[in-house]
Amino acid sequence: MSRIVFVNGAFVPEDEAKISIFDRGFLMADAVYEVTSVLDGKLCDFAGHVARLHRSLGELGMPSPVNDDELLAIHRELVARNGIEEGVVYLQVTRGAHDRDFAWPEGLKPSLVLFTQARQIVTSPTAAKGLRVISIDDLRWGRRDIKTVQLLYPSLAKMEAKRRGADDAWMVMDGKVTEGTSNNAYIVTRDGTIVTRNLSNDILHGITRASVLRLASDAQMKIEERPFSIAEAQAATEAFSTAASSFVMPVVEIDGVAIGDGSPGPVARRLREIYIETARAQAV
Ligand code: PDD
């Protein structure tokens, strides 16, 4: 079945969607994006994704192509037109099209593209098994807090993980884990404290991260926001990652070393359950 996608004001079949070859998103990765999960045909953590989109646009001096009400309406219509009960909506805003030049003129019209992906996120078989990750140097640029489409390095890292028989890579800078290729990274220490890197320009400010930390704190769990090393992660009782596309995902092995007993741990399983329950209840 061909999807209906959204391109610059129109809902069209995916094979009829067109973007200029001069679009700066294509030529320069001059674009930002968001991925919002869908449960029961509704959008999870939507306000957070819209807020982060505005932040990304603001940091790059890009105007928003539509207002927030229109953004919600487009998301909803796309979900409805494609009959998505569970999955994600991908949104991308680019600076617009202009003849190739490093400098761009003022007043470019931004492009807006959205499409859906049907996906089993709640009953993902990987969540039951847990992820095996490798560590890899973090060679990305210094503004990882902006959700740009410059995803070549994380893609290469993911391919390297697959080549080595693992599922994902955790990136390391100055001896400390920054984040996964497309998720935030956590460990649980022997005294039950959840540790995840503090927010800065070094990592993406995950919307799922914010929700999960709020839920963990509501459940009286102890949280420390600080960098941790691969050695500390390997000695932890649990590890996990979070992202809109996977929610809370247990990590059971890092660089070939089993974490805890090598199966998804109770903290990750509980947070996954609470997150899904809350996201479902608050979806719009
Ligand atoms: N990725 N860190 C990175 C580098 C990411 O790309 C993502 C999300 C996250 C988690 O952010 P959030 O909880 O807001 O999804 C952290 C999306 C899902 C993607 O690129 O598909």
mmCIF file of C-alpha atoms and ligand atoms in Angstrom:
data_model
loop_
_atom_site.group_PDB
_atom_site.id
_atom_site.type_symbol
_atom_site.label_atom_id
_atom_site.label_comp_id
_atom_site.label_asym_id
_atom_site.label_seq_id
_atom_site.Cartn_x
_atom_site.Cartn_y
_atom_site.Cartn_z
ATOM 1 C CA MET A 1 0.000 0.000 0.000
ATOM 2 C CA SER A 2 1.369 3.372 -0.995
ATOM 3 C CA ARG A 3 1.456 5.915 1.817
ATOM 4 C CA ILE A 4 0.014 9.383 1.734
ATOM 5 C CA VAL A 5 2.725 11.864 2.668
ATOM 6 C CA PHE A 6 2.696 15.609 3.276
ATOM 7 C CA VAL A 7 4.857 17.917 1.147
ATOM 8 C CA ASN A 8 4.707 21.702 1.342
ATOM 9 C CA GLY A 9 0.993 22.074 1.902
ATOM 10 C CA ALA A 10 -0.323 18.996 0.058
ATOM 11 C CA PHE A 11 -1.224 15.425 1.013
ATOM 12 C CA VAL A 12 -0.051 13.245 -1.908
ATOM 13 C CA PRO A 13 0.773 9.574 -2.626
ATOM 14 C CA GLU A 14 4.422 8.954 -1.730
ATOM 15 C CA ASP A 15 5.499 8.316 -5.331
ATOM 16 C CA GLU A 16 4.119 11.712 -6.376
ATOM 17 C CA ALA A 17 5.883 13.721 -3.649
ATOM 18 C CA LYS A 18 8.500 16.135 -4.983
ATOM 19 C CA ILE A 19 11.272 18.233 -3.421
ATOM 20 C CA SER A 20 13.735 20.351 -5.388
ATOM 21 C CA ILE A 21 17.258 18.980 -5.966
ATOM 22 C CA PHE A 22 18.377 22.473 -4.863
ATOM 23 C CA ASP A 23 16.727 22.067 -1.480
ATOM 24 C CA ARG A 24 19.391 22.847 1.149
ATOM 25 C CA GLY A 25 18.219 19.864 3.163
ATOM 26 C CA PHE A 26 19.399 17.662 0.278
ATOM 27 C CA LEU A 27 22.577 19.621 -0.601
ATOM 28 C CA MET A 28 23.770 20.782 2.837
ATOM 29 C CA ALA A 29 21.853 18.770 5.467
ATOM 30 C CA ASP A 30 20.441 22.218 6.296
ATOM 31 C CA ALA A 31 17.334 20.802 7.946
ATOM 32 C CA VAL A 32 15.892 19.715 11.270
ATOM 33 C CA TYR A 33 13.511 16.896 12.085
ATOM 34 C CA GLU A 34 11.295 15.310 14.715
ATOM 35 C CA VAL A 35 10.006 11.779 15.217
ATOM 36 C CA THR A 36 6.793 11.444 17.212
ATOM 37 C CA SER A 37 5.411 8.075 18.223
ATOM 38 C CA VAL A 38 1.789 7.063 17.677
ATOM 39 C CA LEU A 39 -0.197 4.794 20.003
ATOM 40 C CA ASP A 40 -3.881 3.989 19.433
ATOM 41 C CA GLY A 41 -3.795 6.426 16.496
ATOM 42 C CA LYS A 42 -2.756 9.289 18.815
ATOM 43 C CA LEU A 43 0.462 11.314 19.181
ATOM 44 C CA CYS A 44 2.720 10.729 22.195
ATOM 45 C CA ASP A 45 4.646 13.543 23.926
ATOM 46 C CA PHE A 46 3.511 15.860 21.119
ATOM 47 C CA ALA A 47 3.966 19.143 23.034
ATOM 48 C CA GLY A 48 7.575 18.183 23.808
ATOM 49 C CA HIS A 49 8.371 17.410 20.174
ATOM 50 C CA VAL A 50 6.876 20.711 19.008
ATOM 51 C CA ALA A 51 8.815 22.633 21.675
ATOM 52 C CA ARG A 52 12.086 20.962 20.617
ATOM 53 C CA LEU A 53 11.326 21.623 16.933
ATOM 54 C CA HIS A 54 11.008 25.345 17.732
ATOM 55 C CA ARG A 55 14.272 25.227 19.652
ATOM 56 C CA SER A 56 16.102 23.509 16.743
ATOM 57 C CA LEU A 57 14.647 26.006 14.244
ATOM 58 C CA GLY A 58 15.542 28.929 16.522
ATOM 59 C CA GLU A 59 19.155 27.782 16.970
ATOM 60 C CA LEU A 60 19.578 27.695 13.169
ATOM 61 C CA GLY A 61 17.644 30.906 12.493
ATOM 62 C CA MET A 62 15.040 29.059 10.436
ATOM 63 C CA PRO A 63 11.409 30.187 10.395
ATOM 64 C CA SER A 64 8.627 27.735 11.200
ATOM 65 C CA PRO A 65 6.704 26.895 8.006
ATOM 66 C CA VAL A 66 3.350 26.506 9.842
ATOM 67 C CA ASN A 67 1.946 27.352 13.262
ATOM 68 C CA ASP A 68 1.486 24.827 16.081
ATOM 69 C CA ASP A 69 -2.233 24.262 15.465
ATOM 70 C CA GLU A 70 -1.506 23.518 11.803
ATOM 71 C CA LEU A 71 1.323 21.203 12.827
ATOM 72 C CA LEU A 72 -1.000 19.181 15.050
ATOM 73 C CA ALA A 73 -3.706 19.117 12.362
ATOM 74 C CA ILE A 74 -1.230 17.885 9.712
ATOM 75 C CA HIS A 75 0.074 15.144 12.032
ATOM 76 C CA ARG A 76 -3.450 14.001 12.847
ATOM 77 C CA GLU A 77 -4.619 14.018 9.267
ATOM 78 C CA LEU A 78 -1.563 12.055 8.119
ATOM 79 C CA VAL A 79 -2.082 9.451 10.859
ATOM 80 C CA ALA A 80 -5.774 9.152 9.921
ATOM 81 C CA ARG A 81 -5.200 9.017 6.155
ATOM 82 C CA ASN A 82 -2.643 6.218 6.582
ATOM 83 C CA GLY A 83 -4.662 4.346 9.210
ATOM 84 C CA ILE A 84 -1.710 4.319 11.646
ATOM 85 C CA GLU A 85 -2.623 2.780 15.002
ATOM 86 C CA GLU A 86 0.976 2.284 16.155
ATOM 87 C CA GLY A 87 4.150 3.718 14.660
ATOM 88 C CA VAL A 88 5.826 7.048 14.123
ATOM 89 C CA VAL A 89 5.371 10.319 12.278
ATOM 90 C CA TYR A 90 8.564 11.757 10.781
ATOM 91 C CA LEU A 91 8.682 15.516 10.212
ATOM 92 C CA GLN A 92 11.411 17.485 8.461
ATOM 93 C CA VAL A 93 11.817 21.225 7.970
ATOM 94 C CA THR A 94 14.540 22.387 5.595
ATOM 95 C CA ARG A 95 15.805 25.916 4.984
ATOM 96 C CA GLY A 96 14.364 25.720 1.466
ATOM 97 C CA ALA A 97 15.657 25.604 -2.111
ATOM 98 C CA HIS A 98 18.320 27.892 -3.567
ATOM 99 C CA ASP A 99 21.114 27.487 -6.141
ATOM 100 C CA ARG A 100 24.026 25.762 -4.384
ATOM 101 C CA ASP A 101 26.033 28.197 -2.268
ATOM 102 C CA PHE A 102 27.390 27.978 1.286
ATOM 103 C CA ALA A 103 25.705 31.295 2.069
ATOM 104 C CA TRP A 104 21.955 31.530 1.696
ATOM 105 C CA PRO A 105 19.794 34.558 0.953
ATOM 106 C CA GLU A 106 17.370 35.964 3.504
ATOM 107 C CA GLY A 107 13.724 35.068 3.090
ATOM 108 C CA LEU A 108 14.032 31.506 1.768
ATOM 109 C CA LYS A 109 10.777 29.592 2.050
ATOM 110 C CA PRO A 110 11.267 26.554 4.291
ATOM 111 C CA SER A 111 10.160 23.122 3.059
ATOM 112 C CA LEU A 112 7.993 20.920 5.252
ATOM 113 C CA VAL A 113 7.745 17.169 4.744
ATOM 114 C CA LEU A 114 5.991 14.560 6.889
ATOM 115 C CA PHE A 115 5.441 10.834 6.498
ATOM 116 C CA THR A 116 4.298 7.957 8.676
ATOM 117 C CA GLN A 117 5.867 4.580 9.452
ATOM 118 C CA ALA A 118 3.672 1.824 10.865
ATOM 119 C CA ARG A 119 5.707 -0.032 13.496
ATOM 120 C CA GLN A 120 5.198 -2.332 16.491
ATOM 121 C CA ILE A 121 6.780 -0.310 19.286
ATOM 122 C CA VAL A 122 4.967 -1.712 22.327
ATOM 123 C CA THR A 123 5.280 -5.386 21.441
ATOM 124 C CA SER A 124 8.744 -5.074 19.901
ATOM 125 C CA PRO A 125 10.571 -8.443 20.124
ATOM 126 C CA THR A 126 13.816 -6.509 20.709
ATOM 127 C CA ALA A 127 12.397 -5.007 23.906
ATOM 128 C CA ALA A 128 11.837 -8.507 25.292
ATOM 129 C CA LYS A 129 15.381 -9.606 24.390
ATOM 130 C CA GLY A 130 17.305 -6.402 25.013
ATOM 131 C CA LEU A 131 19.937 -4.732 22.852
ATOM 132 C CA ARG A 132 23.593 -5.624 22.399
ATOM 133 C CA VAL A 133 25.638 -2.472 21.884
ATOM 134 C CA ILE A 134 29.217 -1.664 20.959
ATOM 135 C CA SER A 135 31.100 1.493 21.906
ATOM 136 C CA ILE A 136 32.491 3.784 19.239
ATOM 137 C CA ASP A 137 34.182 7.214 19.215
ATOM 138 C CA ASP A 138 31.714 10.083 18.981
ATOM 139 C CA LEU A 139 32.879 11.931 15.871
ATOM 140 C CA ARG A 140 29.786 14.112 15.383
ATOM 141 C CA TRP A 141 29.765 17.927 15.312
ATOM 142 C CA GLY A 142 29.509 19.951 18.531
ATOM 143 C CA ARG A 143 25.808 20.902 18.411
ATOM 144 C CA ARG A 144 24.123 17.549 18.976
ATOM 145 C CA ASP A 145 21.414 19.358 20.940
ATOM 146 C CA ILE A 146 20.000 20.564 17.606
ATOM 147 C CA LYS A 147 18.042 17.788 15.912
ATOM 148 C CA THR A 148 19.535 18.166 12.428
ATOM 149 C CA VAL A 149 19.380 15.609 9.630
ATOM 150 C CA GLN A 150 23.200 15.253 9.629
ATOM 151 C CA LEU A 151 22.896 11.567 10.453
ATOM 152 C CA LEU A 152 25.782 10.134 8.429
ATOM 153 C CA TYR A 153 28.040 9.399 11.408
ATOM 154 C CA PRO A 154 25.304 7.767 13.524
ATOM 155 C CA SER A 155 24.326 5.704 10.444
ATOM 156 C CA LEU A 156 27.944 4.561 9.960
ATOM 157 C CA ALA A 157 28.109 3.718 13.688
ATOM 158 C CA LYS A 158 24.914 1.665 13.466
ATOM 159 C CA MET A 159 26.268 -0.202 10.430
ATOM 160 C CA GLU A 160 29.526 -0.895 12.298
ATOM 161 C CA ALA A 161 27.449 -2.309 15.183
ATOM 162 C CA LYS A 162 25.570 -4.567 12.770
ATOM 163 C CA ARG A 163 28.815 -5.613 11.080
ATOM 164 C CA ARG A 164 30.058 -6.718 14.511
ATOM 165 C CA GLY A 165 26.852 -8.651 15.232
ATOM 166 C CA ALA A 166 25.418 -6.070 17.660
ATOM 167 C CA ASP A 167 22.242 -3.968 17.532
ATOM 168 C CA ASP A 168 23.437 -0.437 18.205
ATOM 169 C CA ALA A 169 26.412 1.703 19.188
ATOM 170 C CA TRP A 170 26.918 3.946 22.211
ATOM 171 C CA MET A 171 29.155 6.863 21.310
ATOM 172 C CA VAL A 172 32.026 7.899 23.566
ATOM 173 C CA MET A 173 33.719 11.298 23.926
ATOM 174 C CA ASP A 174 36.645 11.947 26.310
ATOM 175 C CA GLY A 175 36.127 8.515 27.861
ATOM 176 C CA LYS A 176 32.432 9.049 28.644
ATOM 177 C CA VAL A 177 29.291 7.880 26.861
ATOM 178 C CA THR A 178 27.393 10.658 25.109
ATOM 179 C CA GLU A 179 24.383 8.747 23.723
ATOM 180 C CA GLY A 180 23.290 5.963 21.365
ATOM 181 C CA THR A 181 23.125 6.439 17.587
ATOM 182 C CA SER A 182 19.461 7.483 17.884
ATOM 183 C CA ASN A 183 18.662 7.287 21.603
ATOM 184 C CA ASN A 184 19.733 8.490 25.032
ATOM 185 C CA ALA A 185 21.807 6.128 27.196
ATOM 186 C CA TYR A 186 21.357 5.125 30.865
ATOM 187 C CA ILE A 187 22.785 2.752 33.438
ATOM 188 C CA VAL A 188 21.499 1.615 36.822
ATOM 189 C CA THR A 189 24.155 1.438 39.552
ATOM 190 C CA ARG A 190 24.366 -1.211 42.284
ATOM 191 C CA ASP A 191 22.454 1.016 44.706
ATOM 192 C CA GLY A 192 19.618 1.381 42.176
ATOM 193 C CA THR A 193 20.448 4.914 40.975
ATOM 194 C CA ILE A 194 19.562 5.712 37.367
ATOM 195 C CA VAL A 195 22.510 7.515 35.737
ATOM 196 C CA THR A 196 22.273 9.371 32.436
ATOM 197 C CA ARG A 197 24.424 12.094 30.916
ATOM 198 C CA ASN A 198 23.433 15.635 31.877
ATOM 199 C CA LEU A 199 21.948 17.909 29.187
ATOM 200 C CA SER A 200 24.405 20.067 27.213
ATOM 201 C CA ASN A 201 25.332 20.616 23.566
ATOM 202 C CA ASP A 202 26.934 17.135 23.640
ATOM 203 C CA ILE A 203 23.638 15.214 23.382
ATOM 204 C CA LEU A 204 20.146 15.500 22.013
ATOM 205 C CA HIS A 205 17.693 16.603 24.691
ATOM 206 C CA GLY A 206 15.461 13.572 24.327
ATOM 207 C CA ILE A 207 11.744 14.088 24.744
ATOM 208 C CA THR A 208 11.367 10.486 25.923
ATOM 209 C CA ARG A 209 14.300 11.106 28.299
ATOM 210 C CA ALA A 210 12.467 14.065 29.887
ATOM 211 C CA SER A 211 9.262 12.024 30.325
ATOM 212 C CA VAL A 212 11.052 8.924 31.646
ATOM 213 C CA LEU A 213 13.099 10.921 34.185
ATOM 214 C CA ARG A 214 9.930 12.671 35.386
ATOM 215 C CA LEU A 215 8.156 9.309 35.765
ATOM 216 C CA ALA A 216 11.175 7.772 37.525
ATOM 217 C CA SER A 217 11.296 10.678 39.942
ATOM 218 C CA ASP A 218 7.517 10.381 40.575
ATOM 219 C CA ALA A 219 8.131 6.694 41.368
ATOM 220 C CA GLN A 220 10.764 7.745 43.986
ATOM 221 C CA MET A 221 13.653 6.330 41.960
ATOM 222 C CA LYS A 222 17.064 7.988 42.461
ATOM 223 C CA ILE A 223 18.478 9.814 39.436
ATOM 224 C CA GLU A 224 21.959 11.213 38.753
ATOM 225 C CA GLU A 225 22.507 13.271 35.615
ATOM 226 C CA ARG A 226 26.236 12.932 34.888
ATOM 227 C CA PRO A 227 28.536 11.337 32.315
ATOM 228 C CA PHE A 228 29.551 7.679 32.801
ATOM 229 C CA SER A 229 32.205 5.482 31.163
ATOM 230 C CA ILE A 230 31.843 2.194 29.284
ATOM 231 C CA ALA A 231 33.662 0.451 32.169
ATOM 232 C CA GLU A 232 31.102 1.821 34.646
ATOM 233 C CA ALA A 233 28.278 0.720 32.344
ATOM 234 C CA GLN A 234 29.737 -2.782 32.062
ATOM 235 C CA ALA A 235 29.855 -3.002 35.879
ATOM 236 C CA ALA A 236 26.287 -1.651 36.256
ATOM 237 C CA THR A 237 23.340 -3.850 37.200
ATOM 238 C CA GLU A 238 21.307 -2.613 34.213
ATOM 239 C CA ALA A 239 21.544 -0.433 31.144
ATOM 240 C CA PHE A 240 18.905 0.935 28.813
ATOM 241 C CA SER A 241 18.175 3.556 26.181
ATOM 242 C CA THR A 242 15.204 5.777 25.367
ATOM 243 C CA ALA A 243 13.803 7.238 22.136
ATOM 244 C CA ALA A 244 10.426 8.085 20.663
ATOM 245 C CA SER A 245 10.843 5.247 18.172
ATOM 246 C CA SER A 246 11.550 2.571 20.806
ATOM 247 C CA PHE A 247 10.428 4.024 24.190
ATOM 248 C CA VAL A 248 12.545 2.359 26.913
ATOM 249 C CA MET A 249 14.843 -0.326 25.496
ATOM 250 C CA PRO A 250 16.864 -2.613 27.789
ATOM 251 C CA VAL A 251 20.571 -2.985 26.925
ATOM 252 C CA VAL A 252 21.931 -6.406 27.886
ATOM 253 C CA GLU A 253 25.476 -6.372 26.518
ATOM 254 C CA ILE A 254 28.138 -3.708 25.955
ATOM 255 C CA ASP A 255 31.266 -4.558 23.920
ATOM 256 C CA GLY A 256 30.634 -8.267 24.510
ATOM 257 C CA VAL A 257 30.238 -7.920 28.316
ATOM 258 C CA ALA A 258 26.862 -8.988 29.743
ATOM 259 C CA ILE A 259 25.149 -6.352 31.897
ATOM 260 C CA GLY A 260 23.777 -7.796 35.143
ATOM 261 C CA ASP A 261 22.550 -11.289 34.351
ATOM 262 C CA GLY A 262 22.446 -10.528 30.630
ATOM 263 C CA SER A 263 18.672 -10.147 30.421
ATOM 264 C CA PRO A 264 16.425 -7.024 30.567
ATOM 265 C CA GLY A 265 16.523 -5.649 34.112
ATOM 266 C CA PRO A 266 13.604 -4.764 36.411
ATOM 267 C CA VAL A 267 14.186 -0.971 36.356
ATOM 268 C CA ALA A 268 14.169 -0.813 32.543
ATOM 269 C CA ARG A 269 11.145 -3.127 32.342
ATOM 270 C CA ARG A 270 9.222 -1.095 34.922
ATOM 271 C CA LEU A 271 10.080 2.257 33.286
ATOM 272 C CA ARG A 272 9.049 0.858 29.916
ATOM 273 C CA GLU A 273 5.684 -0.178 31.349
ATOM 274 C CA ILE A 274 5.073 3.128 33.142
ATOM 275 C CA TYR A 275 6.154 5.134 30.100
ATOM 276 C CA ILE A 276 3.837 3.237 27.741
ATOM 277 C CA GLU A 277 0.914 3.512 30.153
ATOM 278 C CA THR A 278 1.406 7.276 30.650
ATOM 279 C CA ALA A 279 2.162 8.049 26.986
ATOM 280 C CA ARG A 280 -1.001 6.181 25.987
ATOM 281 C CA ALA A 281 -3.112 8.019 28.557
ATOM 282 C CA GLN A 282 -1.747 11.452 27.600
ATOM 283 C CA ALA A 283 -1.579 10.994 23.809
ATOM 284 C CA VAL A 284 -3.411 13.616 21.742
HETATM 285 N N1 PDD B 1 16.129 9.771 17.383
HETATM 286 N N2 PDD B 1 19.672 10.965 20.819
HETATM 287 C C1 PDD B 1 19.725 10.930 19.480
HETATM 288 C C2 PDD B 1 21.033 11.134 18.811
HETATM 289 C C3 PDD B 1 18.547 10.709 18.731
HETATM 290 O O1 PDD B 1 18.604 10.693 17.397
HETATM 291 C C4 PDD B 1 17.319 10.507 19.409
HETATM 292 C C5 PDD B 1 16.027 10.276 18.674
HETATM 293 C C6 PDD B 1 17.325 10.541 20.817
HETATM 294 C C7 PDD B 1 16.061 10.356 21.618
HETATM 295 O O2 PDD B 1 15.227 11.485 21.520
HETATM 296 P P1 PDD B 1 13.644 11.349 21.663
HETATM 297 O O3 PDD B 1 13.395 10.700 22.961
HETATM 298 O O4 PDD B 1 13.175 12.744 21.632
HETATM 299 O O5 PDD B 1 13.178 10.519 20.493
HETATM 300 C C8 PDD B 1 18.510 10.786 21.479
HETATM 301 C C9 PDD B 1 14.945 9.599 16.584
HETATM 302 C C10 PDD B 1 13.921 8.718 17.212
HETATM 303 C C11 PDD B 1 15.362 9.156 15.191
HETATM 304 O O6 PDD B 1 16.333 9.727 14.713
HETATM 305 O O7 PDD B 1 14.717 8.284 14.590
#
